mmCIF file of C-alpha atoms in Angstrom:
data_model
loop_
_atom_site.group_PDB
_atom_site.id
_atom_site.type_symbol
_atom_site.label_atom_id
_atom_site.label_comp_id
_atom_site.label_asym_id
_atom_site.label_seq_id
_atom_site.Cartn_x
_atom_site.Cartn_y
_atom_site.Cartn_z
ATOM 1 C CA MET A 1 0.000 0.000 0.000
ATOM 2 C CA LYS A 2 2.881 2.347 0.735
ATOM 3 C CA THR A 3 4.194 2.078 -2.818
ATOM 4 C CA VAL A 4 0.742 3.115 -4.054
ATOM 5 C CA LYS A 5 0.434 6.090 -1.694
ATOM 6 C CA VAL A 6 3.858 7.580 -2.440
ATOM 7 C CA PRO A 7 3.285 8.144 -6.186
ATOM 8 C CA ASP A 8 -0.188 9.521 -5.407
ATOM 9 C CA THR A 9 1.218 12.169 -3.077
ATOM 10 C CA VAL A 10 4.031 12.962 -5.516
ATOM 11 C CA CYS A 11 1.525 13.310 -8.343
ATOM 12 C CA GLY A 12 -0.703 15.443 -6.108
ATOM 13 C CA ILE A 13 2.192 17.743 -5.216
ATOM 14 C CA LEU A 14 3.262 17.986 -8.856
ATOM 15 C CA TRP A 15 -0.330 18.695 -9.897
ATOM 16 C CA ASP A 16 -0.638 21.445 -7.259
ATOM 17 C CA ILE A 17 2.618 23.014 -8.453
ATOM 18 C CA LEU A 18 1.460 22.767 -12.065
ATOM 19 C CA LYS A 19 -1.894 24.362 -11.222
ATOM 20 C CA ASN A 20 -0.138 27.182 -9.342
ATOM 21 C CA ILE A 21 2.222 27.790 -12.266
ATOM 22 C CA MET A 22 -0.680 27.831 -14.718
ATOM 23 C CA MET A 23 -2.624 30.253 -12.506
ATOM 24 C CA VAL A 24 0.382 32.587 -12.190
ATOM 25 C CA MET A 25 0.947 32.426 -15.953
ATOM 26 C CA CYS A 26 -2.713 33.187 -16.637
ATOM 27 C CA VAL A 27 -2.664 36.156 -14.246
ATOM 28 C CA THR A 28 0.591 37.423 -15.756
ATOM 29 C CA ALA A 29 -0.753 37.034 -19.287
ATOM 30 C CA SER A 30 -3.945 38.941 -18.492
ATOM 31 C CA LEU A 31 -1.936 41.693 -16.780
ATOM 32 C CA LEU A 32 0.306 41.970 -19.838
ATOM 33 C CA VAL A 33 -2.747 42.177 -22.089
ATOM 34 C CA LEU A 34 -4.231 44.923 -19.895
ATOM 35 C CA LEU A 35 -0.933 46.831 -19.943
ATOM 36 C CA TYR A 36 -0.758 46.435 -23.728
ATOM 37 C CA ILE A 37 -4.312 47.752 -24.147
ATOM 38 C CA ALA A 38 -3.598 50.656 -21.787
ATOM 39 C CA TRP A 39 -0.405 51.446 -23.729
ATOM 40 C CA ILE A 40 -2.323 51.467 -27.033
ATOM 41 C CA VAL A 41 -5.052 53.693 -25.565
ATOM 42 C CA CYS A 42 -2.514 56.126 -24.091
ATOM 43 C CA ASP A 43 -0.541 56.134 -27.336
ATOM 44 C CA ASN A 44 -3.685 56.881 -29.340
ATOM 45 C CA LYS A 45 -4.669 59.705 -26.981
ATOM 46 C CA LYS A 46 -1.159 61.150 -27.135
ATOM 47 C CA SER A 47 -1.127 61.180 -30.933
ATOM 48 C CA GLU A 48 -4.736 62.403 -30.893
ATOM 49 C CA PHE A 49 -3.885 65.472 -28.829
ATOM 50 C CA GLY A 50 -0.498 65.900 -30.487
ATOM 51 C CA ASN A 51 0.697 67.800 -27.428
ATOM 52 C CA PRO A 52 3.940 66.393 -25.974
ATOM 53 C CA SER A 53 3.795 68.824 -23.034
ATOM 54 C CA ASN A 54 1.137 66.591 -21.457
ATOM 55 C CA LEU A 55 3.799 63.915 -20.966
ATOM 56 C CA ASN A 56 5.763 66.168 -18.616
ATOM 57 C CA THR A 57 2.996 65.940 -16.013
ATOM 58 C CA LEU A 58 3.283 62.131 -15.898
ATOM 59 C CA PRO A 59 5.653 60.746 -13.252
ATOM 60 C CA GLY A 60 8.723 58.962 -14.543
ATOM 61 C CA VAL A 61 8.626 60.618 -17.971
ATOM 62 C CA LYS A 62 11.627 62.836 -18.591
ATOM 63 C CA LYS A 63 12.466 64.812 -21.681
#
């Protein structure tokens, strides 16, 4: 019985790790997609206004 239980626990641990990795990857992927969409929207607004002086008010943007 012990030889049956050991692979089960190993498989369970591996499955938990795999599920955690998949969840983290899914969250990361959706965050990247959101950042990409936000970047496109901001880029469109910037080119829409055509006023680079607006960028100076954003933190971290230096000319």
